[in-house]
mmCIF file of C-alpha atoms in Angstrom:
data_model
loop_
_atom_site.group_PDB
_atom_site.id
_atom_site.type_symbol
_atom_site.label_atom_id
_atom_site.label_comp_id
_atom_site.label_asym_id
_atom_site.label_seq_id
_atom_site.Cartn_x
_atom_site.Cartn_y
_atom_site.Cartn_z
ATOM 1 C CA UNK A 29 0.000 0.000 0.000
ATOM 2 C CA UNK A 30 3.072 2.637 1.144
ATOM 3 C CA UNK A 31 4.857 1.593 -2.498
ATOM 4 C CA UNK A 32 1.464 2.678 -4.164
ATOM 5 C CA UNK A 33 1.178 5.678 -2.122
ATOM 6 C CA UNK A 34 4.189 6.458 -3.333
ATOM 7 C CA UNK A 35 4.272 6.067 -6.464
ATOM 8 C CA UNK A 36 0.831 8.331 -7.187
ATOM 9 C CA UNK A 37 2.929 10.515 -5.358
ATOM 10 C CA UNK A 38 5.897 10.707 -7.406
ATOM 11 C CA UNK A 39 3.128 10.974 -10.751
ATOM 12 C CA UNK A 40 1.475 13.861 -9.190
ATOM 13 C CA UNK A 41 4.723 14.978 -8.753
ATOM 14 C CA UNK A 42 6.335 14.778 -12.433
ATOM 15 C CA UNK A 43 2.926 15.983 -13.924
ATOM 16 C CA UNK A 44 2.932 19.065 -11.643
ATOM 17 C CA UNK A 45 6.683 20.183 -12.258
ATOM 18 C CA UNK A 46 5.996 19.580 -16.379
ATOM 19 C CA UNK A 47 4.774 22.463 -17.033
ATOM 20 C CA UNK A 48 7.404 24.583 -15.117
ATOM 21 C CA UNK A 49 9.801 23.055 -17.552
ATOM 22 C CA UNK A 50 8.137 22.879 -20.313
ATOM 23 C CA UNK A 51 6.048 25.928 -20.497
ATOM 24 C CA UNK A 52 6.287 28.031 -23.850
ATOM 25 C CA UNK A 53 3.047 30.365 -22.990
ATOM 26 C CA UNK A 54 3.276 33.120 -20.428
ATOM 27 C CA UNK A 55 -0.054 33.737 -20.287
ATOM 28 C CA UNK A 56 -3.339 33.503 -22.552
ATOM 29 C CA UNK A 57 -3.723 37.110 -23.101
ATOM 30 C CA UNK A 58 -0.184 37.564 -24.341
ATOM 31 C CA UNK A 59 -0.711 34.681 -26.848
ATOM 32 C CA UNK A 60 -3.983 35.576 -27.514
ATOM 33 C CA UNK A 61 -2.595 39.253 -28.457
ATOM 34 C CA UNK A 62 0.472 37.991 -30.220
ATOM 35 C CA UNK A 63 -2.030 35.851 -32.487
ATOM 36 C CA UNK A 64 -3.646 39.138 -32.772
ATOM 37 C CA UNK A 65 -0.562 40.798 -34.633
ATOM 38 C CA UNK A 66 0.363 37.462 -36.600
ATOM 39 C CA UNK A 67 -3.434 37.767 -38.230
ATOM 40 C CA UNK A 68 -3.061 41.717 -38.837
ATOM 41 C CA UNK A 69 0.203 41.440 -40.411
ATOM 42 C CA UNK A 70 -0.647 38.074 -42.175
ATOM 43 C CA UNK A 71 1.004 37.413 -45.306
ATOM 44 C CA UNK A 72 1.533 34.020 -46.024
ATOM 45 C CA UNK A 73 4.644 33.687 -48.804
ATOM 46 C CA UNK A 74 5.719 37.425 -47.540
ATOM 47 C CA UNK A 75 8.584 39.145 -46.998
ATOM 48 C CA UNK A 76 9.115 39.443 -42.993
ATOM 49 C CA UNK A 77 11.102 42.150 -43.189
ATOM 50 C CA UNK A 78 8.638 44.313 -44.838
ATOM 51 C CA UNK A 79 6.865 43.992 -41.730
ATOM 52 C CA UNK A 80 9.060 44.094 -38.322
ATOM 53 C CA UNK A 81 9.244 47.388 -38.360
ATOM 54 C CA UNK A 82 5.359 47.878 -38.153
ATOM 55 C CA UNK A 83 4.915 45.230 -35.230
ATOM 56 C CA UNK A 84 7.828 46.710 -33.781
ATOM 57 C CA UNK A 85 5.816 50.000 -33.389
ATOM 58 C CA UNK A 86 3.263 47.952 -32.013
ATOM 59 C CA UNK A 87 5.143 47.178 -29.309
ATOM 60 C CA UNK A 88 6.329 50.828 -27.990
ATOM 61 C CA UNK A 89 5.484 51.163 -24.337
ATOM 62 C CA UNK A 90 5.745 47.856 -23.220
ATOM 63 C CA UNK A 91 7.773 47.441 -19.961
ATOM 64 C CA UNK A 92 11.905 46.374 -19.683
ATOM 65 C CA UNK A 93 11.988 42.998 -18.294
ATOM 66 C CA UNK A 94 15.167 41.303 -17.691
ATOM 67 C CA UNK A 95 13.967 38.152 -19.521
ATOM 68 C CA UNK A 96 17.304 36.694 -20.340
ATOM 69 C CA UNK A 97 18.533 37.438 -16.848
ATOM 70 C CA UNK A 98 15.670 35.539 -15.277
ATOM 71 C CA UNK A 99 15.336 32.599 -17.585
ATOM 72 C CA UNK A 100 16.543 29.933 -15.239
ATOM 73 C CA UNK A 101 15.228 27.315 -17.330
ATOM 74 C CA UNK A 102 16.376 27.877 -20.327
ATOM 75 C CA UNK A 103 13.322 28.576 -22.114
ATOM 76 C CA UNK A 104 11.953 31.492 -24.624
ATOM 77 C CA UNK A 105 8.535 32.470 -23.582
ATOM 78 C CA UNK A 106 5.324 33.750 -25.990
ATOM 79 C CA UNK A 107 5.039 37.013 -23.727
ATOM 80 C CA UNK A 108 4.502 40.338 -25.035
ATOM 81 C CA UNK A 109 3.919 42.117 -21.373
ATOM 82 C CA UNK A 110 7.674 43.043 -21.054
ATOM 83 C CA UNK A 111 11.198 42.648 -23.157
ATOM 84 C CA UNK A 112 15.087 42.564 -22.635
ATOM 85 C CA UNK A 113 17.064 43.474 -25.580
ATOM 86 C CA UNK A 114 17.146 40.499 -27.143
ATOM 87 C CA UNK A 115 13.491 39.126 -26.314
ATOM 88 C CA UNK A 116 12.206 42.701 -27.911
ATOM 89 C CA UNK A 117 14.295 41.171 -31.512
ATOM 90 C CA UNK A 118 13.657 37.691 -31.036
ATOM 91 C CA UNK A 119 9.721 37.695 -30.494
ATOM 92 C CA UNK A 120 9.142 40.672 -33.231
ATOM 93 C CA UNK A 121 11.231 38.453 -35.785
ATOM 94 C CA UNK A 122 8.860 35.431 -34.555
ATOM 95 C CA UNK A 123 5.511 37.125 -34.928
ATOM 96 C CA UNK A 124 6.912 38.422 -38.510
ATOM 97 C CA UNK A 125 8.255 35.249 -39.610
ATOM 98 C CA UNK A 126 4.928 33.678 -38.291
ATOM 99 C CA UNK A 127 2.886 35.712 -40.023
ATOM 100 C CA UNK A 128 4.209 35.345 -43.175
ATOM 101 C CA UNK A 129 4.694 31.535 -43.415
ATOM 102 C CA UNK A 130 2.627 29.426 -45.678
ATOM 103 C CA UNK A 131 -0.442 28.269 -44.014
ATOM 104 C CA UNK A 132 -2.746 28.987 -41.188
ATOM 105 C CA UNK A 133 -1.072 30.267 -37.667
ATOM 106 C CA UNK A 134 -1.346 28.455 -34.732
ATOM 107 C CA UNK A 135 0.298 29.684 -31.653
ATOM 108 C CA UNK A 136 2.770 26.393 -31.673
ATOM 109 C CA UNK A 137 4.044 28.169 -34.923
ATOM 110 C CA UNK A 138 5.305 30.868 -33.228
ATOM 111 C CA UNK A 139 6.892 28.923 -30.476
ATOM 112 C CA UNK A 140 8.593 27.218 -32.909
ATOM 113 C CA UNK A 141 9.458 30.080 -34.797
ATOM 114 C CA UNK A 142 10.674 32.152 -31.576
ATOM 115 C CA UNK A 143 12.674 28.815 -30.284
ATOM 116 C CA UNK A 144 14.322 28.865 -33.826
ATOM 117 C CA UNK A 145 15.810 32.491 -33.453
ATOM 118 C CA UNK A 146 16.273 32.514 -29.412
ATOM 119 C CA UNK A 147 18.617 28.850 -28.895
ATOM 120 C CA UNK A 148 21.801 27.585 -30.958
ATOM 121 C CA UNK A 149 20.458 25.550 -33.890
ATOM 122 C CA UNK A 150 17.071 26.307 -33.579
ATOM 123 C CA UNK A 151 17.609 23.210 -30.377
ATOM 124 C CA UNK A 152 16.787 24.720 -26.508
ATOM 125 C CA UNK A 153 18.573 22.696 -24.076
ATOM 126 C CA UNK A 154 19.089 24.724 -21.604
ATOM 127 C CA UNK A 155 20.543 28.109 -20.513
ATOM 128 C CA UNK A 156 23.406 27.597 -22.390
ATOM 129 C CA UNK A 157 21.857 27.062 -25.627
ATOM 130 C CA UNK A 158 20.032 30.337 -25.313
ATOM 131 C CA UNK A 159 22.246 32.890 -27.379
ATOM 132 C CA UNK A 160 22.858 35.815 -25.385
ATOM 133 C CA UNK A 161 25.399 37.732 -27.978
ATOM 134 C CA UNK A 162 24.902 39.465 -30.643
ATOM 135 C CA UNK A 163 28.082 37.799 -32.760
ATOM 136 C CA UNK A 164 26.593 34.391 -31.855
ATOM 137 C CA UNK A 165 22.867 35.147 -32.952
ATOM 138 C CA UNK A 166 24.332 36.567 -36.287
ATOM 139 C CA UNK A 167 26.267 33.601 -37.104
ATOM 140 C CA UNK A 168 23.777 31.400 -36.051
ATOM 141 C CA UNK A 169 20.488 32.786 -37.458
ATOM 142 C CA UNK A 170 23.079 33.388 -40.635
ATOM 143 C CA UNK A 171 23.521 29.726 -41.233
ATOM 144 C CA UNK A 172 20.274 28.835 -40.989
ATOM 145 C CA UNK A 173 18.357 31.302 -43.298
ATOM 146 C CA UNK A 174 16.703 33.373 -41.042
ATOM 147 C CA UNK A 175 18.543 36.607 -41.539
ATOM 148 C CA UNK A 176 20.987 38.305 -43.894
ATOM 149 C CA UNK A 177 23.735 40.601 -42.222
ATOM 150 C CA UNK A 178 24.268 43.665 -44.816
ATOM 151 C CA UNK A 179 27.043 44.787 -42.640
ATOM 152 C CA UNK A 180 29.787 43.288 -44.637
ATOM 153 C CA UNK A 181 28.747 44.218 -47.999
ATOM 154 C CA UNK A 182 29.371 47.760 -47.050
ATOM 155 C CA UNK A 183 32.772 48.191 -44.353
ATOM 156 C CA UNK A 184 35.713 45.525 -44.466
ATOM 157 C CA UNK A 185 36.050 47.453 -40.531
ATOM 158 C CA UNK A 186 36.539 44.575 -37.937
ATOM 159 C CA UNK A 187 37.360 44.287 -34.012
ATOM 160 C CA UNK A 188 38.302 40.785 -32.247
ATOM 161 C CA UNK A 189 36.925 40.411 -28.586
ATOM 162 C CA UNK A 190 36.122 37.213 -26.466
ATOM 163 C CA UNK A 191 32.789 37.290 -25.336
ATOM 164 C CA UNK A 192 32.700 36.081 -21.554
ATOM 165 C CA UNK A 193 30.344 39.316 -20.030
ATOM 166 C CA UNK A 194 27.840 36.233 -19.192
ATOM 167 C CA UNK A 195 29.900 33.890 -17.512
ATOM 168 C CA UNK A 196 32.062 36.497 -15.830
ATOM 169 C CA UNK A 197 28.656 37.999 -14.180
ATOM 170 C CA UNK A 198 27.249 34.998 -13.280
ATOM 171 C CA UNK A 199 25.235 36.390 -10.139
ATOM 172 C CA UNK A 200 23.552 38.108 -12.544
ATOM 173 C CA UNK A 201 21.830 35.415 -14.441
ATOM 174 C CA UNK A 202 19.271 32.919 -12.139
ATOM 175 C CA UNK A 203 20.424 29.956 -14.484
ATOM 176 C CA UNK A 204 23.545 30.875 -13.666
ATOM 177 C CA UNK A 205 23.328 29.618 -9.859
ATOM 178 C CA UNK A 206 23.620 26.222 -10.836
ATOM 179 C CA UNK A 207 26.710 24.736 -11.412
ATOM 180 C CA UNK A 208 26.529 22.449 -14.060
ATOM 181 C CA UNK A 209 24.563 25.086 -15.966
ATOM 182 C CA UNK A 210 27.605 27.706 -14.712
ATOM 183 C CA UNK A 211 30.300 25.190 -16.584
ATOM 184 C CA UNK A 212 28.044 24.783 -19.524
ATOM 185 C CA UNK A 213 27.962 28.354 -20.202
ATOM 186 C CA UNK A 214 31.831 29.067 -19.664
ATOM 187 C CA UNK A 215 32.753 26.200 -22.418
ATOM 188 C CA UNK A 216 30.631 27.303 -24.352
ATOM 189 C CA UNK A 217 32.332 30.982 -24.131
ATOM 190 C CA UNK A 218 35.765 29.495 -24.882
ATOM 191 C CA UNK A 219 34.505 28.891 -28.349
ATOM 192 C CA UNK A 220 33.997 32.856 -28.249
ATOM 193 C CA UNK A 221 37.451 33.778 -27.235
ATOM 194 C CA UNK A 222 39.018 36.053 -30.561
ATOM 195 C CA UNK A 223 35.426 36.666 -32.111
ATOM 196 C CA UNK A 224 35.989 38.206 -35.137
ATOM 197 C CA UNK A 225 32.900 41.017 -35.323
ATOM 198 C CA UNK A 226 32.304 42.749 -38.501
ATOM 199 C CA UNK A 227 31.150 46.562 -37.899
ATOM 200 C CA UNK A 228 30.192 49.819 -39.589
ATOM 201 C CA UNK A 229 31.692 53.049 -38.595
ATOM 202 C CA UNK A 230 29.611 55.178 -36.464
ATOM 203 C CA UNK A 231 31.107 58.174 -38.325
ATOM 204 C CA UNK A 232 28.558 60.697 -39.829
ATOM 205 C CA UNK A 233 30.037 60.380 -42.968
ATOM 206 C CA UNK A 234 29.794 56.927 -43.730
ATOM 207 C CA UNK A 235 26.292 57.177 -42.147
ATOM 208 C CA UNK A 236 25.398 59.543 -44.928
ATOM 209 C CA UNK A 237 26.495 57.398 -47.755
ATOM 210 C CA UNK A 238 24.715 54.352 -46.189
ATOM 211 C CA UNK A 239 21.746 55.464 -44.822
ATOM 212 C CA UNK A 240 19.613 55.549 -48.279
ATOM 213 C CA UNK A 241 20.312 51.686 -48.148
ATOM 214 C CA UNK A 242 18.561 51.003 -45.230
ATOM 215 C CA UNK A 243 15.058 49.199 -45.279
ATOM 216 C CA UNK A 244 12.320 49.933 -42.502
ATOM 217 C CA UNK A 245 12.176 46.551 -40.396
ATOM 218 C CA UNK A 246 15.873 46.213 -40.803
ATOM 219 C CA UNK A 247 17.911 45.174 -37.212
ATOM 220 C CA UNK A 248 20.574 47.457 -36.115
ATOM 221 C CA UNK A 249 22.936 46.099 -33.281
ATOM 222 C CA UNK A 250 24.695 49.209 -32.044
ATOM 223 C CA UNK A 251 27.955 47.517 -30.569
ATOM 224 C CA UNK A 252 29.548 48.613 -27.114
ATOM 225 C CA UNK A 253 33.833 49.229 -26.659
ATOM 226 C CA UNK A 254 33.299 46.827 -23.382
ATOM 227 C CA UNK A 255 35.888 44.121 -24.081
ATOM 228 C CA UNK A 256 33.829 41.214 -23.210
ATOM 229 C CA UNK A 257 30.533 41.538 -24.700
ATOM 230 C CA UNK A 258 29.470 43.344 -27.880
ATOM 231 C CA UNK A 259 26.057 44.753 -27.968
ATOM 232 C CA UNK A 260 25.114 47.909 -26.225
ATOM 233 C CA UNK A 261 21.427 48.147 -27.926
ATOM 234 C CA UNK A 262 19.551 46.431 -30.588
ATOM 235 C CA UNK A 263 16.384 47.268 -32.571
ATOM 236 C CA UNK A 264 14.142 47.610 -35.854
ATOM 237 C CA UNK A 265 14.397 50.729 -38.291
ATOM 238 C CA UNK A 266 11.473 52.640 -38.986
ATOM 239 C CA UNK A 267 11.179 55.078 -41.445
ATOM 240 C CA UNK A 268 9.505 58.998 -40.699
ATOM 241 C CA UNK A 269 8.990 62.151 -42.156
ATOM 242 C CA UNK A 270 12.636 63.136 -40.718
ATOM 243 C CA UNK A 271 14.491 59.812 -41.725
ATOM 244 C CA UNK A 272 15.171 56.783 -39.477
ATOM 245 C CA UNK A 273 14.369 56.227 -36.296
ATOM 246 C CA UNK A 274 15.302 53.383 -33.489
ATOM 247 C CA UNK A 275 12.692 50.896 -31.759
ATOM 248 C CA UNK A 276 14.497 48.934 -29.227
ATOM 249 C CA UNK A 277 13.714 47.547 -25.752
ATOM 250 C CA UNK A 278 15.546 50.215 -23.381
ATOM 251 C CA UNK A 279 16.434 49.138 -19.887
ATOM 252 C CA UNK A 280 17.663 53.595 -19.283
ATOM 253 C CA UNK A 281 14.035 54.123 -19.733
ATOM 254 C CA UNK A 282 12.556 50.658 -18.710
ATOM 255 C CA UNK A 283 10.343 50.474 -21.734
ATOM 256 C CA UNK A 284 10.235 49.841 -25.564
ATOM 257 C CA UNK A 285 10.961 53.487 -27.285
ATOM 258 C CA UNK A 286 11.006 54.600 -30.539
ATOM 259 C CA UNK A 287 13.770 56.988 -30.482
ATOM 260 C CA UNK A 288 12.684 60.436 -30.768
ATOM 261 C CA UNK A 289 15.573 61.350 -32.689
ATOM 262 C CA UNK A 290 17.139 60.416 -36.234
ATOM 263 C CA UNK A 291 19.013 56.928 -35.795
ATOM 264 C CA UNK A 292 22.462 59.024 -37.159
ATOM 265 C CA UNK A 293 22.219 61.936 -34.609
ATOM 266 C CA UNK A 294 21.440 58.598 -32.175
ATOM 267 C CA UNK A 295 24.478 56.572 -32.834
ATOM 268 C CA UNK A 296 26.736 60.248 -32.629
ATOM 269 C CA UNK A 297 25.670 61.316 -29.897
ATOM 270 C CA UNK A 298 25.811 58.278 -28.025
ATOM 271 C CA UNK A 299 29.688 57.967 -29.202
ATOM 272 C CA UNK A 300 30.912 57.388 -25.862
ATOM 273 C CA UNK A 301 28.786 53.962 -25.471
ATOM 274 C CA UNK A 302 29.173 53.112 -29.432
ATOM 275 C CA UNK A 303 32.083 52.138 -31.549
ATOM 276 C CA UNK A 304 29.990 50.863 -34.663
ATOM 277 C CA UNK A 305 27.089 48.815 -35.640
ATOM 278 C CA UNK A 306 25.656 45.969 -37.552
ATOM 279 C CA UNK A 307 23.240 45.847 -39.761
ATOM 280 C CA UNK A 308 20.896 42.556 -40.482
ATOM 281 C CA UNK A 309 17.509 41.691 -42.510
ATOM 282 C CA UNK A 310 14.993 39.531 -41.210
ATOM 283 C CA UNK A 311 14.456 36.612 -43.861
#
């Protein structure tokens, strides 16, 4: 009787910590909302880029949340009720690439499509599978279609760094508390050590003569001098009256802004915090 006891226990135990694990939904309204966008911006056989720039927009307001900093499962969320840097890019790529795939929508689309652009390969398994630099995501995403950097095509301008900001502030991170998760992480930051990262110049100038070139919807990772990591910001490109303007999840004002400023006078007067940039399409 105690072994059967026990063993309903241990069920009711495994079925209850499931979904902790293996939850991809934060909550019904912010799927129910996201589905929302994918069906106003549906386009099946589209061009996603065409369209991250307008469900970027969408998104101004929304509270900073230090997603990738709490993930301690190693998991990417449907939530739309507050970003990180790289949550804001990942889920508006999603819902774009979502709503332009062949087919009806369903919501496991987009967790799909947002585990495809958020974890090495396309493959969570854990933390350390989550990419968490820009130089990694590029490469990445790169190989497997889902982008095209534009950055190259227009500056042969490079800098080497080895990216180890994650591991070296691992209080920081909540996956980071475990140890085996810890050890995952710093291995996979030696492969990181002399990253080769391709940049433009921030340099008026050269900002002038590219400028034209850039698409509304297009990703611009504006890249920090720290020697250990290599994105200060990233966001989408929208076009206005005045030229082009930034939409990125800002933790200085704890929200998703669009920039009130032109994205040039941006990047200068931020020259302090910015060396360069790179500059991506969503495929």
């Amino acid at each position: 009787m105690k072994v059967k006891i026990f063993k309903i226990g241990l069920m009711a135990a495994l079925l209850y910590a499931v979904p902790a694990t293996a939850q991809r939904f934060h909550c019904p309204s912010d799927t129910a909302r996201a589905m929302e966008i994918i069906r106003e911006f549906s386009r099946p056989g589209g061009d996603p880029g065409e369209i991250t720039g307008a469900i970027a927009s969408k998104l101004v307001g929304v509270p900073y949340v230090s997603v990738t900093k709490e993930d301690s499962l190693g998991v990417a969320e449907i939530r739309l009720d507050g970003f990180d840097e790289f949550s804001f890019v990942n889920m508006v790529a999603a819902l774009a690439k979502t709503a332009t795939s062949p087919g009806h929508s369903r919501p496991k689309d987009l967790e799909i499509m947002l585990n495809r652009l958020t974890f090495r390969r396309g493959e969570p398994d854990g933390f350390p599978t989550r990419m968490v630099y820009g130089g990694d995501w590029v490469v990445d995403n790169r190989s497997r279609g889902n982008i095209k950097e534009l950055t190259e095509d227009y500056s042969a301008h490079f800098k080497t760094k080895s990216l180890e900001w994650v591991g070296r502030h691992r209080e920081e991170y909540a996956a980071l508390k475990d140890s085996a998760t810890y050890e995952r992480q710093k291995m996979v930051e030696l492969g990181y050590r002399t990253f080769k990262i391709p940049h433009m110049k921030r340099e008026s100038t050269e900002w002038k003569q590219i400028a034209p070139e850039i698409r509304e919807g297009d990703l611009i990772m504006l890249l920090t001098p720290q020697p250990d990591k290599d994105i200060w910001e990233m966001g989408y490109v929208v076009k206005r009256a005045d030229g082009l303007h930034f939409i990125h999840a800002s933790e200085r004002d704890g929200k998703v802004v669009e920039e009130p400023e032109v994205l040039g006078r941006y990047i200068k007067r931020h020259s302090k915090e910015v060396y360069g940039w790179r500059w991506i399409r969503i495929l």
